[in-house]
PDB file of C-alpha atoms in Angstrom:
ATOM      1  CA  MET E   1      -5.679 -55.949  70.584  1.00 82.00           C
ATOM      2  CA  LYS E   2      -8.477 -53.553  70.461  1.00 90.00           C
ATOM      3  CA  THR E   3      -9.326 -51.771  67.271  1.00 96.00           C
ATOM      4  CA  LEU E   4      -9.058 -47.979  66.766  1.00 95.00           C
ATOM      5  CA  GLU E   5     -12.767 -47.750  66.989  1.00 96.00           C
ATOM      6  CA  GLU E   6     -12.863 -49.508  70.421  1.00 97.00           C
ATOM      7  CA  ASN E   7     -10.102 -47.180  71.637  1.00 97.00           C
ATOM      8  CA  ILE E   8     -11.946 -44.041  70.594  1.00 97.00           C
ATOM      9  CA  GLN E   9     -15.171 -45.484  72.164  1.00 97.00           C
ATOM     10  CA  GLU E  10     -13.293 -45.850  75.401  1.00 98.00           C
ATOM     11  CA  LEU E  11     -12.043 -42.344  75.214  1.00 98.00           C
ATOM     12  CA  LYS E  12     -15.453 -41.201  74.569  1.00 97.00           C
ATOM     13  CA  GLU E  13     -16.660 -43.067  77.698  1.00 98.00           C
ATOM     14  CA  ILE E  14     -13.673 -41.458  79.888  1.00 98.00           C
ATOM     15  CA  VAL E  15     -14.534 -37.966  78.639  1.00 97.00           C
ATOM     16  CA  GLU E  16     -18.282 -38.673  79.495  1.00 97.00           C
ATOM     17  CA  LYS E  17     -17.308 -39.946  83.046  1.00 98.00           C
ATOM     18  CA  TYR E  18     -14.900 -37.026  84.113  1.00 98.00           C
ATOM     19  CA  ASP E  19     -14.964 -33.445  84.313  1.00 96.00           C
ATOM     20  CA  ASN E  20     -11.599 -32.762  85.548  1.00 98.00           C
ATOM     21  CA  ILE E  21      -9.464 -33.428  82.561  1.00 98.00           C
ATOM     22  CA  VAL E  22      -6.275 -31.735  81.414  1.00 98.00           C
ATOM     23  CA  PHE E  23      -4.757 -31.786  78.042  1.00 98.00           C
ATOM     24  CA  PHE E  24      -0.949 -31.926  77.352  1.00 98.00           C
ATOM     25  CA  GLY E  25      -0.128 -31.349  73.880  1.00 97.00           C
ATOM     26  CA  GLY E  26       2.833 -30.925  71.445  1.00 94.00           C
ATOM     27  CA  ALA E  27       3.678 -30.384  67.666  1.00 92.00           C
ATOM     28  CA  GLY E  28       1.435 -33.412  66.491  1.00 93.00           C
ATOM     29  CA  VAL E  29      -1.654 -31.114  67.579  1.00 96.00           C
ATOM     30  CA  SER E  30      -0.684 -28.641  65.085  1.00 95.00           C
ATOM     31  CA  THR E  31       0.698 -30.792  62.236  1.00 92.00           C
ATOM     32  CA  GLU E  32      -2.854 -31.396  60.949  1.00 91.00           C
ATOM     33  CA  SER E  33      -3.139 -27.584  60.555  1.00 95.00           C
ATOM     34  CA  GLY E  34      -0.345 -27.562  58.137  1.00 92.00           C
ATOM     35  CA  ILE E  35       2.400 -26.508  60.791  1.00 92.00           C
ATOM     36  CA  PRO E  36       5.614 -28.863  60.290  1.00 82.00           C
ATOM     37  CA  ASP E  37       6.707 -30.940  63.261  1.00 72.00           C
ATOM     38  CA  PHE E  38      10.354 -30.218  64.347  1.00 58.00           C
ATOM     39  CA  ARG E  39      11.040 -33.774  65.010  1.00 54.00           C
ATOM     40  CA  SER E  40       9.023 -35.739  62.416  1.00 51.00           C
ATOM     41  CA  VAL E  41      10.563 -37.295  59.274  1.00 45.00           C
ATOM     42  CA  ASP E  42       9.400 -34.376  57.135  1.00 49.00           C
ATOM     43  CA  GLY E  43      10.025 -31.800  60.003  1.00 54.00           C
ATOM     44  CA  LEU E  44      12.250 -28.975  59.921  1.00 59.00           C
ATOM     45  CA  TYR E  45      15.164 -31.048  61.538  1.00 56.00           C
ATOM     46  CA  HIS E  46      15.496 -32.897  58.225  1.00 57.00           C
ATOM     47  CA  GLN E  47      15.646 -30.173  56.180  1.00 61.00           C
ATOM     48  CA  GLN E  48      19.027 -28.611  55.103  1.00 58.00           C
ATOM     49  CA  TYR E  49      20.204 -24.997  56.333  1.00 66.00           C
ATOM     50  CA  ALA E  50      23.353 -23.246  56.764  1.00 75.00           C
ATOM     51  CA  TYR E  51      23.073 -23.958  60.503  1.00 82.00           C
ATOM     52  CA  PRO E  52      21.042 -26.669  62.165  1.00 82.00           C
ATOM     53  CA  PRO E  53      17.749 -25.225  63.478  1.00 84.00           C
ATOM     54  CA  GLU E  54      18.590 -26.114  67.027  1.00 85.00           C
ATOM     55  CA  THR E  55      21.550 -23.762  66.409  1.00 91.00           C
ATOM     56  CA  ILE E  56      19.555 -20.714  64.866  1.00 91.00           C
ATOM     57  CA  LEU E  57      16.807 -21.098  67.514  1.00 93.00           C
ATOM     58  CA  SER E  58      19.362 -20.777  70.401  1.00 96.00           C
ATOM     59  CA  HIS E  59      19.827 -17.742  72.823  1.00 98.00           C
ATOM     60  CA  THR E  60      23.602 -17.683  71.757  1.00 98.00           C
ATOM     61  CA  PHE E  61      22.708 -17.564  67.991  1.00 97.00           C
ATOM     62  CA  TYR E  62      19.954 -14.923  68.553  1.00 98.00           C
ATOM     63  CA  ARG E  63      22.500 -12.590  70.380  1.00 97.00           C
ATOM     64  CA  LYS E  64      25.142 -13.225  68.041  1.00 97.00           C
ATOM     65  CA  ASN E  65      23.426 -13.280  64.535  1.00 96.00           C
ATOM     66  CA  PRO E  66      19.955 -11.693  65.058  1.00 96.00           C
ATOM     67  CA  LYS E  67      19.480 -11.010  61.262  1.00 95.00           C
ATOM     68  CA  GLU E  68      19.889 -14.529  60.339  1.00 93.00           C
ATOM     69  CA  PHE E  69      17.877 -15.658  63.296  1.00 95.00           C
ATOM     70  CA  TYR E  70      15.009 -13.452  61.991  1.00 96.00           C
ATOM     71  CA  ARG E  71      15.505 -14.482  58.316  1.00 92.00           C
ATOM     72  CA  PHE E  72      14.855 -18.208  59.501  1.00 90.00           C
ATOM     73  CA  TYR E  73      12.220 -17.335  61.996  1.00 93.00           C
ATOM     74  CA  ARG E  74      10.142 -15.388  59.464  1.00 93.00           C
ATOM     75  CA  ASN E  75      10.585 -18.225  56.829  1.00 88.00           C
ATOM     76  CA  LYS E  76       9.968 -21.269  59.038  1.00 87.00           C
ATOM     77  CA  MET E  77       8.060 -20.391  62.372  1.00 92.00           C
ATOM     78  CA  LEU E  78       5.374 -18.147  61.338  1.00 93.00           C
ATOM     79  CA  PHE E  79       2.146 -19.703  59.822  1.00 93.00           C
ATOM     80  CA  THR E  80      -0.335 -16.925  59.817  1.00 91.00           C
ATOM     81  CA  ASP E  81      -2.582 -18.871  57.597  1.00 93.00           C
ATOM     82  CA  ALA E  82      -2.918 -21.918  59.741  1.00 95.00           C
ATOM     83  CA  LYS E  83      -6.231 -22.702  61.130  1.00 97.00           C
ATOM     84  CA  PRO E  84      -7.330 -24.825  64.340  1.00 98.00           C
ATOM     85  CA  ASN E  85      -8.269 -28.343  63.518  1.00 97.00           C
ATOM     86  CA  ALA E  86     -10.578 -31.022  64.982  1.00 97.00           C
ATOM     87  CA  ALA E  87      -8.354 -31.539  67.879  1.00 97.00           C
ATOM     88  CA  HIS E  88      -8.230 -27.655  68.924  1.00 98.00           C
ATOM     89  CA  LEU E  89     -11.816 -27.288  68.392  1.00 98.00           C
ATOM     90  CA  LYS E  90     -12.788 -30.289  70.424  1.00 98.00           C
ATOM     91  CA  LEU E  91     -10.657 -29.306  73.208  1.00 98.00           C
ATOM     92  CA  ALA E  92     -12.180 -25.979  73.342  1.00 98.00           C
ATOM     93  CA  GLU E  93     -15.749 -27.470  73.254  1.00 98.00           C
ATOM     94  CA  LEU E  94     -14.869 -29.736  76.274  1.00 98.00           C
ATOM     95  CA  GLU E  95     -13.591 -26.581  78.241  1.00 98.00           C
ATOM     96  CA  LYS E  96     -16.903 -24.968  77.472  1.00 98.00           C
ATOM     97  CA  GLN E  97     -18.716 -27.927  78.762  1.00 97.00           C
ATOM     98  CA  GLY E  98     -16.853 -27.664  82.064  1.00 97.00           C
ATOM     99  CA  LYS E  99     -15.018 -31.083  81.470  1.00 98.00           C
ATOM    100  CA  LEU E 100     -11.488 -29.818  80.362  1.00 98.00           C
ATOM    101  CA  ARG E 101      -9.680 -27.467  83.115  1.00 98.00           C
ATOM    102  CA  ALA E 102      -6.566 -26.665  81.039  1.00 98.00           C
ATOM    103  CA  VAL E 103      -4.636 -26.968  77.786  1.00 98.00           C
ATOM    104  CA  ILE E 104      -0.927 -27.236  78.370  1.00 98.00           C
ATOM    105  CA  THR E 105       1.047 -26.805  75.221  1.00 97.00           C
ATOM    106  CA  GLN E 106       4.550 -27.011  73.842  1.00 95.00           C
ATOM    107  CA  ASN E 107       3.386 -25.181  70.758  1.00 96.00           C
ATOM    108  CA  ILE E 108       3.744 -21.475  70.091  1.00 96.00           C
ATOM    109  CA  ASP E 109       1.262 -20.920  67.339  1.00 97.00           C
ATOM    110  CA  GLY E 110      -1.596 -19.772  69.317  1.00 97.00           C
ATOM    111  CA  LEU E 111      -4.265 -22.200  67.548  1.00 98.00           C
ATOM    112  CA  HIS E 112      -5.748 -23.341  70.947  1.00 98.00           C
ATOM    113  CA  GLN E 113      -6.740 -19.843  71.517  1.00 98.00           C
ATOM    114  CA  ALA E 114      -7.928 -19.467  67.954  1.00 98.00           C
ATOM    115  CA  ALA E 115     -10.071 -22.375  68.487  1.00 98.00           C
ATOM    116  CA  GLY E 116     -11.744 -20.735  71.482  1.00 98.00           C
ATOM    117  CA  SER E 117      -9.801 -22.269  74.567  1.00 98.00           C
ATOM    118  CA  LYS E 118      -9.406 -19.847  77.406  1.00 98.00           C
ATOM    119  CA  THR E 119      -7.140 -21.635  79.903  1.00 98.00           C
ATOM    120  CA  VAL E 120      -3.928 -22.083  77.732  1.00 98.00           C
ATOM    121  CA  LEU E 121      -0.650 -22.653  79.401  1.00 98.00           C
ATOM    122  CA  GLU E 122       1.898 -21.879  76.766  1.00 98.00           C
ATOM    123  CA  LEU E 123       5.354 -23.506  78.011  1.00 96.00           C
ATOM    124  CA  HIS E 124       7.297 -22.321  75.097  1.00 96.00           C
ATOM    125  CA  GLY E 125       5.916 -18.996  74.778  1.00 97.00           C
ATOM    126  CA  SER E 126       3.840 -17.725  71.603  1.00 98.00           C
ATOM    127  CA  VAL E 127       4.754 -16.107  68.278  1.00 97.00           C
ATOM    128  CA  HIS E 128       1.978 -13.817  68.706  1.00 97.00           C
ATOM    129  CA  ARG E 129       3.745 -11.946  71.580  1.00 98.00           C
ATOM    130  CA  ASN E 130       6.709  -9.958  70.898  1.00 98.00           C
ATOM    131  CA  TYR E 131       8.463  -7.373  73.292  1.00 98.00           C
ATOM    132  CA  CYS E 132      11.030  -4.584  72.995  1.00 98.00           C
ATOM    133  CA  GLU E 133      14.286  -5.724  75.137  1.00 97.00           C
ATOM    134  CA  HIS E 134      14.637  -2.056  76.281  1.00 98.00           C
ATOM    135  CA  CYS E 135      11.194  -0.557  77.122  1.00 98.00           C
ATOM    136  CA  HIS E 136       9.149  -3.731  77.084  1.00 97.00           C
ATOM    137  CA  LYS E 137       6.467  -2.487  74.773  1.00 98.00           C
ATOM    138  CA  PHE E 138       4.593  -5.434  73.610  1.00 98.00           C
ATOM    139  CA  PHE E 139       3.992  -6.048  69.733  1.00 98.00           C
ATOM    140  CA  GLY E 140       1.908  -8.572  67.796  1.00 97.00           C
ATOM    141  CA  ILE E 141       3.004 -10.999  64.939  1.00 97.00           C
ATOM    142  CA  ASP E 142       2.353  -8.485  62.202  1.00 97.00           C
ATOM    143  CA  HIS E 143       5.165  -6.271  63.549  1.00 98.00           C
ATOM    144  CA  ILE E 144       7.436  -9.152  62.949  1.00 97.00           C
ATOM    145  CA  ILE E 145       6.134 -10.074  59.505  1.00 96.00           C
ATOM    146  CA  HIS E 146       6.230  -6.475  58.110  1.00 96.00           C
ATOM    147  CA  SER E 147       9.662  -5.800  59.483  1.00 95.00           C
ATOM    148  CA  THR E 148      12.868  -6.398  57.858  1.00 92.00           C
ATOM    149  CA  ASP E 149      16.178  -7.620  59.484  1.00 94.00           C
ATOM    150  CA  VAL E 150      15.893  -7.240  63.142  1.00 97.00           C
ATOM    151  CA  PRO E 151      12.487  -5.611  64.142  1.00 98.00           C
ATOM    152  CA  VAL E 152      12.642  -2.471  66.333  1.00 98.00           C
ATOM    153  CA  CYS E 153      10.455  -0.911  68.812  1.00 98.00           C
ATOM    154  CA  THR E 154       8.155   1.982  67.524  1.00 97.00           C
ATOM    155  CA  GLU E 155       8.651   3.941  70.814  1.00 96.00           C
ATOM    156  CA  CYS E 156      12.364   3.600  71.642  1.00 97.00           C
ATOM    157  CA  GLY E 157      13.989   1.822  68.825  1.00 97.00           C
ATOM    158  CA  GLY E 158      15.218  -1.100  70.861  1.00 97.00           C
ATOM    159  CA  PRO E 159      15.408  -4.691  69.487  1.00 97.00           C
ATOM    160  CA  VAL E 160      12.116  -6.688  69.487  1.00 98.00           C
ATOM    161  CA  LYS E 161      12.228 -10.330  70.667  1.00 98.00           C
ATOM    162  CA  PRO E 162       9.846 -13.094  70.277  1.00 98.00           C
ATOM    163  CA  ASP E 163       8.243 -14.021  73.465  1.00 98.00           C
ATOM    164  CA  VAL E 164       9.350 -17.589  72.848  1.00 97.00           C
ATOM    165  CA  VAL E 165      11.521 -19.989  74.507  1.00 96.00           C
ATOM    166  CA  LEU E 166      14.695 -20.277  72.683  1.00 96.00           C
ATOM    167  CA  TYR E 167      17.215 -23.166  73.263  1.00 94.00           C
ATOM    168  CA  GLU E 168      19.413 -22.270  76.397  1.00 96.00           C
ATOM    169  CA  GLU E 169      16.564 -20.242  77.773  1.00 96.00           C
ATOM    170  CA  GLY E 170      14.554 -21.357  80.910  1.00 95.00           C
ATOM    171  CA  LEU E 171      10.797 -21.893  80.984  1.00 95.00           C
ATOM    172  CA  ASP E 172       8.613 -19.321  82.785  1.00 95.00           C
ATOM    173  CA  ASN E 173       8.229 -20.201  86.349  1.00 96.00           C
ATOM    174  CA  GLU E 174       4.675 -19.142  86.754  1.00 97.00           C
ATOM    175  CA  THR E 175       3.615 -21.111  83.587  1.00 97.00           C
ATOM    176  CA  ILE E 176       5.417 -24.090  84.980  1.00 97.00           C
ATOM    177  CA  ASN E 177       3.874 -24.080  88.536  1.00 97.00           C
ATOM    178  CA  ARG E 178       0.358 -23.668  87.090  1.00 98.00           C
ATOM    179  CA  SER E 179       0.899 -26.402  84.809  1.00 98.00           C
ATOM    180  CA  VAL E 180       2.452 -28.616  87.841  1.00 98.00           C
ATOM    181  CA  ARG E 181      -0.868 -27.749  89.883  1.00 98.00           C
ATOM    182  CA  PHE E 182      -3.432 -28.600  86.898  1.00 98.00           C
ATOM    183  CA  ILE E 183      -1.609 -31.862  86.178  1.00 98.00           C
ATOM    184  CA  HIS E 184      -1.396 -32.991  89.690  1.00 98.00           C
ATOM    185  CA  ASP E 185      -4.848 -32.050  90.586  1.00 98.00           C
ATOM    186  CA  ALA E 186      -6.437 -33.765  87.110  1.00 98.00           C
ATOM    187  CA  ASP E 187      -8.415 -36.849  87.353  1.00 98.00           C
ATOM    188  CA  VAL E 188      -7.602 -37.599  83.640  1.00 98.00           C
ATOM    189  CA  LEU E 189      -4.561 -36.438  81.800  1.00 98.00           C
ATOM    190  CA  ILE E 190      -4.570 -36.757  77.961  1.00 98.00           C
ATOM    191  CA  ILE E 191      -1.293 -36.436  76.286  1.00 98.00           C
ATOM    192  CA  GLY E 192      -1.661 -35.999  72.635  1.00 97.00           C
ATOM    193  CA  GLY E 193       0.628 -35.145  69.678  1.00 94.00           C
ATOM    194  CA  THR E 194       4.027 -35.158  71.507  1.00 93.00           C
ATOM    195  CA  SER E 195       6.877 -37.489  71.471  1.00 89.00           C
ATOM    196  CA  LEU E 196       7.641 -36.266  75.011  1.00 90.00           C
ATOM    197  CA  ALA E 197      11.178 -35.831  74.172  1.00 84.00           C
ATOM    198  CA  VAL E 198      11.549 -32.285  75.052  1.00 80.00           C
ATOM    199  CA  TYR E 199      12.600 -31.385  78.653  1.00 83.00           C
ATOM    200  CA  PRO E 200      11.819 -29.799  81.081  1.00 86.00           C
ATOM    201  CA  ALA E 201       8.363 -29.834  79.625  1.00 85.00           C
ATOM    202  CA  ALA E 202       8.030 -33.452  79.374  1.00 87.00           C
ATOM    203  CA  GLY E 203       8.903 -34.020  82.829  1.00 92.00           C
ATOM    204  CA  LEU E 204       5.787 -32.219  83.943  1.00 95.00           C
ATOM    205  CA  ILE E 205       3.888 -35.491  83.223  1.00 95.00           C
ATOM    206  CA  ASP E 206       5.536 -36.965  86.388  1.00 95.00           C
ATOM    207  CA  TYR E 207       3.208 -35.031  88.691  1.00 97.00           C
ATOM    208  CA  PHE E 208       0.162 -36.766  87.460  1.00 97.00           C
ATOM    209  CA  ARG E 209      -1.675 -38.756  90.515  1.00 97.00           C
ATOM    210  CA  GLY E 210      -5.106 -39.070  88.834  1.00 98.00           C
ATOM    211  CA  ASP E 211      -7.323 -42.056  87.664  1.00 98.00           C
ATOM    212  CA  LYS E 212      -6.747 -42.214  83.904  1.00 98.00           C
ATOM    213  CA  LEU E 213      -3.589 -41.509  81.699  1.00 98.00           C
ATOM    214  CA  VAL E 214      -4.438 -41.392  78.038  1.00 98.00           C
ATOM    215  CA  VAL E 215      -1.690 -41.214  75.306  1.00 98.00           C
ATOM    216  CA  ILE E 216      -2.674 -40.328  71.951  1.00 97.00           C
ATOM    217  CA  ASN E 217       0.348 -40.164  69.445  1.00 96.00           C
ATOM    218  CA  LYS E 218       1.191 -41.759  66.058  1.00 93.00           C
ATOM    219  CA  ALA E 219       4.585 -42.704  67.153  1.00 92.00           C
ATOM    220  CA  PRO E 220       5.708 -44.402  70.337  1.00 94.00           C
ATOM    221  CA  THR E 221       6.323 -42.235  73.390  1.00 94.00           C
ATOM    222  CA  PRO E 222       8.249 -43.034  76.630  1.00 94.00           C
ATOM    223  CA  ARG E 223       4.805 -43.128  78.444  1.00 94.00           C
ATOM    224  CA  ASP E 224       3.110 -45.653  76.238  1.00 95.00           C
ATOM    225  CA  SER E 225       3.479 -48.486  78.895  1.00 95.00           C
ATOM    226  CA  HIS E 226       2.133 -46.353  81.643  1.00 95.00           C
ATOM    227  CA  ALA E 227      -0.948 -45.466  79.778  1.00 97.00           C
ATOM    228  CA  ASP E 228      -4.304 -46.632  80.635  1.00 98.00           C
ATOM    229  CA  LEU E 229      -5.514 -46.109  77.275  1.00 98.00           C
ATOM    230  CA  LEU E 230      -3.053 -45.814  74.284  1.00 98.00           C
ATOM    231  CA  ILE E 231      -4.094 -44.750  70.812  1.00 97.00           C
ATOM    232  CA  GLN E 232      -1.606 -44.588  68.071  1.00 96.00           C
ATOM    233  CA  ALA E 233      -3.533 -42.460  65.453  1.00 95.00           C
ATOM    234  CA  PRO E 234      -3.546 -38.716  64.385  1.00 94.00           C
ATOM    235  CA  ILE E 235      -4.905 -36.705  67.083  1.00 95.00           C
ATOM    236  CA  GLY E 236      -7.451 -34.720  64.777  1.00 94.00           C
ATOM    237  CA  GLN E 237      -8.650 -37.902  63.610  1.00 94.00           C
ATOM    238  CA  VAL E 238      -9.367 -39.411  67.155  1.00 97.00           C
ATOM    239  CA  PHE E 239     -10.826 -35.963  68.547  1.00 97.00           C
ATOM    240  CA  SER E 240     -13.259 -35.611  65.702  1.00 95.00           C
ATOM    241  CA  GLN E 241     -15.044 -38.962  66.704  1.00 94.00           C
ATOM    242  CA  ILE E 242     -15.554 -38.117  70.321  1.00 92.00           C
TER     243      ILE E 242
END
């Protein structure tokens, strides 16, 4: 069995050789920036609330109980002090070098863009975009933070909703189609910081037809046995060494 150092060296060689790389990431990419992972042992799913997070973050709950939704959302989903970590920064650097074609992320925190990545496909939306459900005026994250109860539009007074995909809501078709194209056309697909437990996002991996599948995650994933290179370590630690 190879050591972590040997695996990182192999990853380094793959990155040096190829210039059509796509990265597919999840919550584990942001945990090293201090944003809790919903499905980790210490994540939100293991804390106690009046309702489970899956319930609060559902379309039905948002409609029926928007005040409670926003109380949870402001307390547990917005991390304005979080900064990009080594993984975010390295991915942005690889894009700048012409090696990385796209970042496809399940995260909603905007840290890839903050690190300098340009082609970022956000499967589950972003906390930095919010829109009026009546007139569709867009608002930044500060509008949510500095409002109380249900935030309203400054133009028409309508309710403002985060541009994030809640449970029971479908993913954006254009984002899915672009992600499929990037994954299908990639020579290297690096999967990082995701348990690949959330569908339909995790199903996009099926479209990969390239040369090298790399999986970097602390815990096992359903794709480990398919990986050409498997690294079970924190992704920031790995990316800081390539």
